[in-house]
């Protein structure tokens, strides 16, 4: 029986299912006489939960590394968050509700609040709240939190959902893969699966009813397919695929320190996209040569209040120092569209992606913008930082951004604070107007970085979040390829200037030869995509890539372009997995 979900961590696992059923605790409904004693009982459960979480954190740090374990520190902090604990205590003291019922009510309220947010990051945090809440409730009721740390040999763990703490405690030796009913690519469970390098498929809907403990199951985390009770034929096919995948990973790992260079010596730069200092390790582990996009908005989104200059400086400095003299491109705040800040109220807009977003919002909130620019400038004294402005549509916005940057430099000079006076300034090219007029903008910038995620939605008039029109969302569309070519040509018209790409397209292995052939200088992507893209680059000559790009430019549709490239990769004997 074949099921399709979201491939959250690549690779193929074939093993017996263990269906993990969480018993949903029954919530007692009664009121208490002695409210103070009940609050004390709650406090003991909170303390116990905290101790357990810190123990899990240590376990996770050993198995996964310190950065990944930080989520449990964050969970422990939820317990200490006055908004969380006080809300439960207030409920007990005002209504005499028992601690379990009060805790459940507050957890459900926070869960619903996060779950309703548009941003997938915040939605992902709803699971964290529920995870912490279940622990507190179990501790109040004396229910043991189930131990996943010793599993039968060769197990595929199947669950409705896996909480981050389940994943961290999970027996890494015996669990070969996992599959869940719910979950998204941006959930912590998915992130952990990727860092554990265990194949995982999430969001399958009903895998907990489709599979029974003991059933043989195949999990293909690359395609998002799960097969319960495979036929002999299917089994054979997947065993062969598994062997191929393992061999391929081995080959890729050997390239970690190799250059991204073609057979005839054309060199490009492969760098990583990051959202926080936690992502540094992944980029380095996968051989990334720096950071092509640091999405700073996550620093703002992770906080309940506006992060001040010091907090920002510390985060930026950490990233910059980790990369030494290799480049770190810091993108200034890109809020608006689908990203909101709880503490920065924005007017409701009919078309938020066409509204007050990114640099536009920063120009209307100069103080906020200058705080960030000062933090970046101060951090620039510690390595090779570059500044990038998002959502530029016209050259005057670049000039305005640089004017504010110059004001910050002057302030720092007056305060005798060090920074890199020659810091490079570039822009994201993600609005068609900027791509078409790249020749007008180029004198004002040191580099371009093409944001295909937005460039596609604006060029093709396809909302990047709308499933109904996603079939039209196609970065191989001739319009996009021509815009990319135009931007690269404009940057190459001035000595020392370059074009990178930091949209998802840069990490698409089917796009690698096309983009390199068009002359792209820098490819910035999720860290785990770097090895495969590097391998493809090292398999061809620059001339071959240019020939492919030139031919692709003559084709009429995105599908024709993609089919053509697939054919060329086949001819060249290049595998894409
Ligand atoms: C892009 O638009 O391609 C991009 C990289 O920015 P974001 O996905 O953060 O909008
Ligand atoms: Mg963008």
XYZ file of C-alpha atoms and ligand atoms in Angstrom:
588
model
C 0.000 0.000 0.000
C 1.581 3.268 -1.160
C 1.121 6.496 0.807
C 2.359 9.954 -0.090
C 3.459 12.592 2.419
C 6.107 15.262 2.812
C 9.682 14.052 2.351
C 11.316 15.689 5.374
C 14.692 13.978 5.434
C 16.117 12.106 2.412
C 17.168 8.480 2.151
C 15.469 5.102 2.153
C 14.704 2.952 5.186
C 13.264 -0.557 5.067
C 12.303 -2.094 8.422
C 9.492 -3.237 10.694
C 6.966 -0.732 11.960
C 6.601 0.230 15.580
C 3.381 2.178 15.972
C 3.824 4.575 18.847
C 0.516 5.436 20.441
C 0.424 8.175 22.952
C -2.213 7.792 25.584
C -4.098 10.988 25.807
C -4.420 11.696 29.528
C -7.928 12.116 30.829
C -8.351 15.609 32.212
C -10.100 15.602 35.598
C -12.804 18.233 36.031
C -13.089 19.399 39.635
C -12.360 22.427 41.759
C -10.096 22.541 44.783
C -10.579 23.963 48.235
C -6.995 24.793 49.026
C -5.906 26.888 46.082
C -2.456 27.688 47.466
C -1.676 23.985 47.914
C -2.796 23.357 44.322
C -0.485 26.126 43.081
C 2.341 24.475 45.007
C 1.481 21.140 43.399
C 1.653 22.834 39.994
C 5.004 24.398 40.840
C 6.421 20.971 41.759
C 5.269 19.585 38.398
C 6.802 22.569 36.591
C 10.103 22.033 38.431
C 10.061 18.306 37.712
C 9.335 18.977 34.036
C 12.219 21.401 33.909
C 14.630 18.868 35.408
C 13.485 16.243 32.892
C 13.866 18.651 29.985
C 17.383 19.586 31.008
C 18.247 15.878 31.182
C 16.821 15.345 27.694
C 18.784 18.360 26.548
C 22.028 16.726 27.719
C 21.089 13.481 25.961
C 20.258 15.381 22.781
C 23.484 17.369 22.963
C 25.417 14.103 22.974
C 23.448 12.552 20.118
C 22.783 15.583 17.964
C 25.139 18.346 19.012
C 24.748 21.390 21.201
C 22.906 23.552 18.668
C 20.138 21.000 18.121
C 19.767 20.490 21.852
C 18.967 24.158 22.372
C 15.311 23.521 21.620
C 15.014 21.805 25.021
C 16.529 24.778 26.728
C 13.829 26.761 24.938
C 11.212 24.299 26.213
C 12.507 24.686 29.734
C 12.209 28.431 29.244
C 8.541 28.109 28.284
C 8.064 26.656 31.771
C 9.677 29.718 33.261
C 7.866 32.174 31.035
C 5.681 34.175 33.449
C 2.965 34.448 30.796
C 2.686 30.659 30.728
C 3.099 29.713 34.395
C 1.191 32.740 35.722
C -1.731 32.111 33.411
C -2.136 28.633 34.940
C -1.641 29.880 38.477
C -4.146 32.708 37.951
C -6.717 30.235 36.725
C -6.219 28.115 39.864
C -6.339 31.044 42.259
C -9.268 32.831 40.616
C -11.547 29.866 39.874
C -10.216 27.038 42.024
C -9.763 24.929 38.887
C -7.550 21.898 39.527
C -3.966 22.212 38.247
C -4.337 19.649 35.441
C -7.435 21.255 34.012
C -5.961 24.747 34.363
C -2.722 23.675 32.639
C -4.649 22.021 29.812
C -6.732 25.154 29.260
C -3.695 27.440 29.054
C -1.761 25.055 26.793
C -4.733 24.736 24.435
C -5.114 28.498 24.331
C -1.433 29.077 23.420
C -1.508 26.171 20.984
C -4.506 27.622 19.141
C -2.888 31.045 19.048
C 0.351 29.814 17.454
C -1.372 27.320 15.209
C -3.512 30.079 13.679
C -0.509 32.158 12.612
C 0.245 32.440 8.914
C 3.936 32.033 9.354
C 5.061 28.385 9.223
C 7.788 29.108 11.784
C 5.290 30.219 14.419
C 2.907 27.419 13.505
C 5.788 25.029 14.181
C 6.106 26.488 17.695
C 2.570 25.338 18.507
C 3.933 21.774 18.654
C 6.592 22.891 21.145
C 3.955 24.338 23.481
C 1.885 21.171 23.323
C 4.968 19.056 23.975
C 5.833 21.004 27.111
C 2.187 21.052 28.229
C 1.791 17.272 27.890
C 4.878 16.775 30.021
C 3.553 19.032 32.787
C 0.142 17.331 32.716
C 1.701 13.848 32.799
C 3.838 14.870 35.736
C 0.792 16.228 37.567
C -1.053 12.964 36.966
C 1.931 10.751 37.714
C 1.874 9.304 34.169
C 5.282 8.221 32.978
C 6.440 10.027 29.836
C 6.954 7.162 27.310
C 10.543 6.143 26.716
C 11.577 5.822 23.096
C 15.206 5.363 23.918
C 15.242 1.572 23.562
C 13.508 0.287 20.464
C 13.541 -3.139 18.829
C 16.351 -3.607 16.330
C 15.662 -2.118 12.860
C 12.528 -0.133 13.533
C 10.505 2.359 11.574
C 8.852 4.547 14.121
C 5.297 5.423 13.194
C 3.367 8.022 15.123
C 0.592 10.519 14.776
C 3.175 13.194 15.461
C 6.581 13.146 17.090
C 7.312 15.842 19.578
C 10.835 17.277 19.509
C 11.523 15.574 22.849
C 10.472 12.206 21.355
C 12.908 12.693 18.496
C 15.745 13.639 20.799
C 15.282 10.656 23.096
C 14.765 8.265 20.222
C 17.028 5.254 19.999
C 19.284 6.308 17.115
C 20.926 2.922 16.712
C 17.735 0.982 16.117
C 15.387 3.514 14.546
C 16.053 3.480 10.814
C 13.360 5.908 9.753
C 10.091 7.450 10.744
C 6.713 8.328 9.359
C 3.979 10.463 10.889
C 0.378 11.476 10.263
C 1.031 15.183 10.739
C 3.995 17.578 10.600
C 5.558 19.985 8.139
C 8.988 20.524 6.585
C 9.691 23.406 8.933
C 8.726 21.587 12.149
C 11.473 20.807 14.634
C 10.864 17.120 14.052
C 11.757 17.564 10.394
C 14.804 19.652 11.234
C 16.020 17.034 13.700
C 15.420 14.183 11.250
C 17.632 15.971 8.753
C 20.402 16.529 11.255
C 20.204 12.889 12.409
C 20.213 11.919 8.722
C 17.360 9.469 9.307
C 14.906 9.129 6.384
C 11.570 10.645 7.375
C 8.189 11.277 5.801
C 5.717 13.496 7.614
C 2.127 14.561 7.042
C 0.898 11.192 5.722
C -2.592 11.660 7.172
C -3.381 8.158 8.395
C -0.177 6.138 8.532
C -0.875 5.177 12.161
C -3.976 3.286 11.016
C -2.512 2.048 7.722
C 0.437 0.303 9.399
C 0.477 -2.077 12.343
C 3.382 -2.824 14.634
C 5.429 -5.533 12.986
C 4.453 -4.693 9.368
C 7.320 -4.312 6.950
C 7.489 -0.680 5.822
C 9.554 1.278 3.300
C 10.161 4.986 3.951
C 11.510 7.025 1.049
C 12.324 10.417 2.557
C 13.513 11.755 -0.802
C 10.186 11.350 -2.616
C 7.896 11.416 0.432
C 6.604 7.904 -0.291
C 5.863 5.226 2.283
C 4.945 1.655 1.364
C 3.283 -0.586 3.952
C 3.652 -4.341 3.326
C 5.537 -3.983 0.026
C 5.375 -6.655 -2.688
C 8.513 -8.669 -3.425
C 9.032 -6.545 -6.515
C 8.738 -3.263 -4.616
C 11.073 -4.544 -1.971
C 13.708 -5.425 -4.524
C 13.377 -2.069 -6.254
C 13.788 -0.122 -3.011
C 16.689 -2.221 -1.806
C 18.508 -1.337 -5.024
C 17.591 2.347 -4.627
C 18.782 2.283 -1.031
C 22.162 0.863 -1.997
C 22.475 3.517 -4.694
C 21.584 6.309 -2.273
C 24.125 5.156 0.311
C 26.880 4.909 -2.292
C 25.959 8.351 -3.596
C 26.076 9.916 -0.125
C 29.505 8.435 0.413
C 30.714 9.881 -2.848
C 29.280 13.295 -1.941
C 30.867 13.273 1.512
C 34.267 12.810 -0.082
C 33.779 16.106 -1.935
C 33.366 18.137 1.268
C 36.646 19.999 0.938
C 36.809 19.943 -2.861
C 36.319 23.177 -4.809
C 33.197 23.879 -6.846
C 35.108 23.893 -10.109
C 34.359 22.589 -13.606
C 36.628 20.147 -15.458
C 38.110 23.109 -17.377
C 38.756 25.254 -14.319
C 35.730 27.566 -14.050
C 35.159 28.228 -10.347
C 31.920 29.223 -8.658
C 31.084 29.787 -4.998
C 28.733 27.500 -3.062
C 27.400 29.083 0.102
C 24.573 28.478 2.559
C 21.271 30.126 3.443
C 20.856 30.516 7.188
C 18.157 31.814 9.538
C 20.174 31.924 12.750
C 23.596 31.160 14.234
C 22.243 27.614 14.842
C 22.588 26.931 11.122
C 26.325 27.668 10.969
C 27.303 24.074 11.763
C 25.254 22.631 8.896
C 26.845 24.968 6.360
C 30.372 24.114 7.510
C 29.618 20.385 7.689
C 28.422 20.380 4.105
C 31.422 22.276 2.781
C 29.717 25.669 2.358
C 32.175 28.467 1.640
C 30.293 31.152 3.485
C 26.768 32.503 3.773
C 24.931 33.897 0.759
C 21.772 34.772 2.664
C 21.357 35.349 6.377
C 17.604 35.860 6.865
C 17.782 38.183 9.866
C 14.020 38.393 10.329
C 14.070 35.132 12.308
C 16.006 36.923 15.037
C 13.120 39.390 15.253
C 10.451 36.696 14.938
C 12.008 34.574 17.681
C 11.632 37.369 20.183
C 8.686 38.867 22.083
C 10.147 42.342 21.820
C 12.223 44.200 19.248
C 15.798 42.838 19.538
C 18.046 45.731 20.480
C 21.369 46.637 18.876
C 23.356 44.544 21.362
C 21.328 41.365 20.831
C 21.632 41.741 17.072
C 25.331 42.558 17.220
C 25.971 39.379 19.229
C 24.126 37.148 16.729
C 25.714 38.714 13.636
C 29.184 38.639 15.184
C 28.808 34.948 16.027
C 28.037 34.101 12.398
C 30.703 36.387 10.948
C 33.401 35.033 13.253
C 32.447 31.431 12.499
C 33.252 32.000 8.823
C 36.546 33.843 9.319
C 37.505 35.592 6.086
C 34.784 33.871 4.084
C 31.800 36.037 3.125
C 28.615 36.366 5.157
C 25.845 38.257 3.371
C 23.470 39.711 5.922
C 20.088 40.628 4.548
C 18.370 43.488 6.297
C 14.956 42.903 7.789
C 12.388 41.358 5.432
C 9.128 41.651 7.349
C 5.701 41.987 5.767
C 4.159 39.637 3.217
C 3.721 36.379 5.139
C 6.106 37.368 7.955
C 4.767 39.361 10.862
C 6.137 40.608 14.170
C 3.831 40.334 17.174
C 5.176 43.593 18.603
C 5.098 45.622 15.386
C 1.477 46.146 14.417
C 0.970 46.495 10.673
C -2.076 47.702 8.872
C -4.172 44.994 7.206
C -3.413 45.073 3.488
C -5.302 43.682 0.514
C -2.073 42.384 -1.038
C 0.593 42.119 1.650
C 3.212 40.714 -0.760
C 2.777 43.893 -2.830
C 2.567 46.082 0.224
C 4.651 47.536 2.992
C 7.295 44.845 3.093
C 11.063 44.585 3.693
C 13.048 47.714 2.732
C 9.799 49.691 2.263
C 8.830 49.014 5.865
C 12.363 49.812 7.031
C 12.269 53.221 5.325
C 9.045 53.981 7.214
C 10.646 52.869 10.500
C 14.058 54.496 10.227
C 15.016 53.940 13.853
C 14.355 50.220 13.602
C 16.367 50.074 10.358
C 19.287 52.102 11.661
C 19.498 49.945 14.794
C 19.987 46.949 12.545
C 22.489 48.715 10.284
C 24.551 49.778 13.307
C 24.541 46.213 14.638
C 25.679 44.824 11.275
C 28.365 47.502 10.917
C 29.753 46.827 14.390
C 29.822 43.080 13.689
C 31.580 43.744 10.364
C 34.763 44.536 12.309
C 35.055 40.793 13.054
C 35.176 39.221 9.600
C 33.897 39.462 6.050
C 30.335 40.769 6.268
C 28.349 42.175 3.362
C 25.011 43.986 3.547
C 22.086 43.149 1.303
C 18.855 45.106 0.896
C 15.704 43.092 0.047
C 12.771 44.043 -2.219
C 14.526 46.747 -4.213
C 12.388 47.944 -7.127
C 14.180 51.124 -8.177
C 17.725 52.485 -7.924
C 16.662 55.393 -5.677
C 15.872 52.869 -2.919
C 19.478 51.658 -3.042
C 20.686 55.245 -2.774
C 18.331 55.871 0.152
C 19.529 52.687 1.930
C 23.156 53.685 1.443
C 22.430 57.183 2.748
C 21.068 55.748 6.002
C 24.041 53.390 6.172
C 26.395 56.368 5.793
C 24.586 58.126 8.666
C 25.160 55.062 10.863
C 28.835 55.017 9.875
C 29.153 58.655 10.859
C 27.547 57.940 14.241
C 29.949 55.069 14.870
C 32.896 57.263 13.830
C 31.792 59.882 16.350
C 31.475 57.200 19.013
C 34.864 55.764 17.991
C 33.399 52.316 17.428
C 35.159 50.029 14.934
C 33.509 48.712 11.747
C 34.526 47.823 8.199
C 34.478 51.129 6.303
C 34.623 49.289 2.959
C 31.746 46.950 3.633
C 30.140 45.748 0.373
C 26.524 46.638 -0.250
C 24.369 44.591 -2.579
C 20.715 43.978 -3.263
C 18.302 41.130 -3.693
C 16.923 41.037 -7.187
C 13.462 39.658 -6.549
C 11.232 42.221 -8.240
C 11.117 42.039 -12.056
C 11.638 45.816 -12.302
C 15.048 45.455 -10.633
C 15.976 42.530 -12.880
C 15.070 44.443 -16.040
C 16.905 47.584 -14.900
C 19.927 45.815 -13.405
C 22.150 47.901 -15.725
C 20.797 51.095 -14.118
C 21.275 49.753 -10.580
C 24.692 48.151 -10.974
C 26.802 51.323 -10.449
C 25.294 51.616 -6.953
C 25.974 48.056 -5.749
C 28.804 45.552 -5.315
C 26.680 42.520 -6.048
C 23.270 41.167 -6.905
C 21.640 38.127 -5.337
C 18.645 36.815 -7.234
C 15.725 35.829 -5.014
C 13.871 33.451 -7.282
C 11.235 32.651 -4.641
C 9.805 36.135 -4.984
C 11.054 36.858 -8.495
C 8.918 33.948 -9.676
C 5.803 35.054 -7.850
C 6.090 38.628 -9.084
C 7.087 37.783 -12.662
C 4.577 35.014 -13.198
C 1.824 36.604 -11.046
C 1.640 33.426 -8.971
C 1.230 33.751 -5.202
C 4.023 31.600 -3.746
C 1.695 30.451 -0.929
C -1.359 29.577 -3.043
C -1.790 25.853 -3.756
C -4.446 26.543 -6.418
C -1.963 28.185 -8.750
C 1.201 26.377 -7.711
C 1.208 24.484 -11.030
C 2.143 27.805 -12.673
C 5.000 28.508 -10.250
C 7.937 27.590 -12.427
C 11.462 29.001 -12.101
C 12.409 27.256 -15.371
C 9.926 29.557 -17.171
C 11.719 31.334 -20.051
C 10.862 34.713 -18.484
C 12.821 33.843 -15.345
C 15.801 32.483 -17.247
C 15.971 35.630 -19.352
C 15.785 37.868 -16.291
C 18.552 35.867 -14.609
C 20.706 36.266 -17.711
C 20.064 39.999 -17.815
C 21.078 40.478 -14.179
C 24.274 38.445 -14.570
C 25.253 40.394 -17.686
C 24.688 43.723 -15.942
C 26.886 42.761 -12.988
C 29.645 41.515 -15.280
C 29.717 44.839 -17.116
C 31.614 46.298 -14.145
C 34.872 44.855 -12.923
C 34.760 42.965 -9.616
C 30.968 42.787 -9.393
C 29.110 39.499 -9.215
C 25.697 37.865 -9.240
C 24.587 35.214 -6.807
C 21.275 33.486 -6.275
C 19.701 32.731 -2.905
C 16.206 31.596 -3.871
C 15.417 27.860 -3.662
C 16.216 27.520 -7.383
C 19.945 27.883 -6.600
C 19.880 24.524 -4.784
C 17.800 22.696 -7.395
C 20.142 20.117 -8.954
C 18.250 20.338 -12.260
C 19.035 24.063 -12.428
C 22.761 23.842 -11.670
C 24.129 23.555 -15.211
C 21.677 26.090 -16.598
C 22.577 28.697 -13.964
C 26.290 28.090 -14.222
C 26.066 28.280 -18.009
C 24.303 31.643 -17.699
C 27.337 32.820 -15.728
C 26.028 32.750 -12.141
C 28.973 33.354 -9.801
C 27.571 32.326 -6.433
C 24.920 29.736 -5.468
C 23.378 30.045 -2.001
C 21.140 27.240 -0.719
C 20.071 25.036 2.195
C 23.245 23.460 3.503
C 22.209 19.900 2.682
C 21.877 20.716 -1.033
C 25.482 21.902 -1.356
C 27.221 18.500 -1.868
C 24.999 17.408 -4.750
C 25.233 20.742 -6.564
C 29.012 20.638 -6.152
C 29.202 17.170 -7.618
C 27.235 18.248 -10.693
C 29.469 21.279 -11.216
C 32.585 19.121 -11.012
C 31.193 16.710 -13.630
C 31.162 19.089 -16.622
C 33.165 21.726 -18.447
C 32.082 25.351 -18.411
C 31.625 25.132 -22.178
C 29.151 22.254 -21.768
C 27.158 24.261 -19.225
C 27.155 27.305 -21.511
C 25.917 25.199 -24.430
C 23.089 23.878 -22.267
C 22.147 27.407 -21.126
C 22.205 28.755 -24.681
C 19.959 25.983 -25.927
C 17.608 26.396 -22.934
C 17.230 30.094 -23.801
C 15.679 29.128 -27.155
C 12.915 26.961 -25.643
C 9.304 28.048 -25.151
C 8.123 26.729 -21.797
C 9.505 25.778 -18.410
C 8.575 22.167 -19.044
C 10.570 22.117 -22.292
C 13.549 23.578 -20.459
C 13.361 21.047 -17.624
C 12.859 18.079 -19.960
C 15.794 19.230 -22.059
C 18.052 19.544 -19.000
C 17.009 16.132 -17.695
C 17.944 14.671 -21.089
C 21.353 16.369 -21.022
C 22.061 15.157 -17.470
C 21.207 11.620 -18.611
C 23.558 11.921 -21.587
C 26.318 13.177 -19.323
C 25.686 10.259 -16.944
C 24.940 12.620 -14.033
C 22.604 11.181 -11.387
C 20.292 13.417 -9.398
C 18.915 12.027 -6.122
C 13.639 34.913 -2.400
O 12.660 35.649 -2.507
O 14.047 34.164 -3.306
C 14.385 34.873 -1.128
C 15.514 34.202 -1.031
O 13.846 35.531 -0.072
P 12.666 34.956 0.861
O 12.430 33.523 0.449
O 13.169 35.088 2.251
O 11.551 35.865 0.511
Mg 12.264 37.198 -1.055
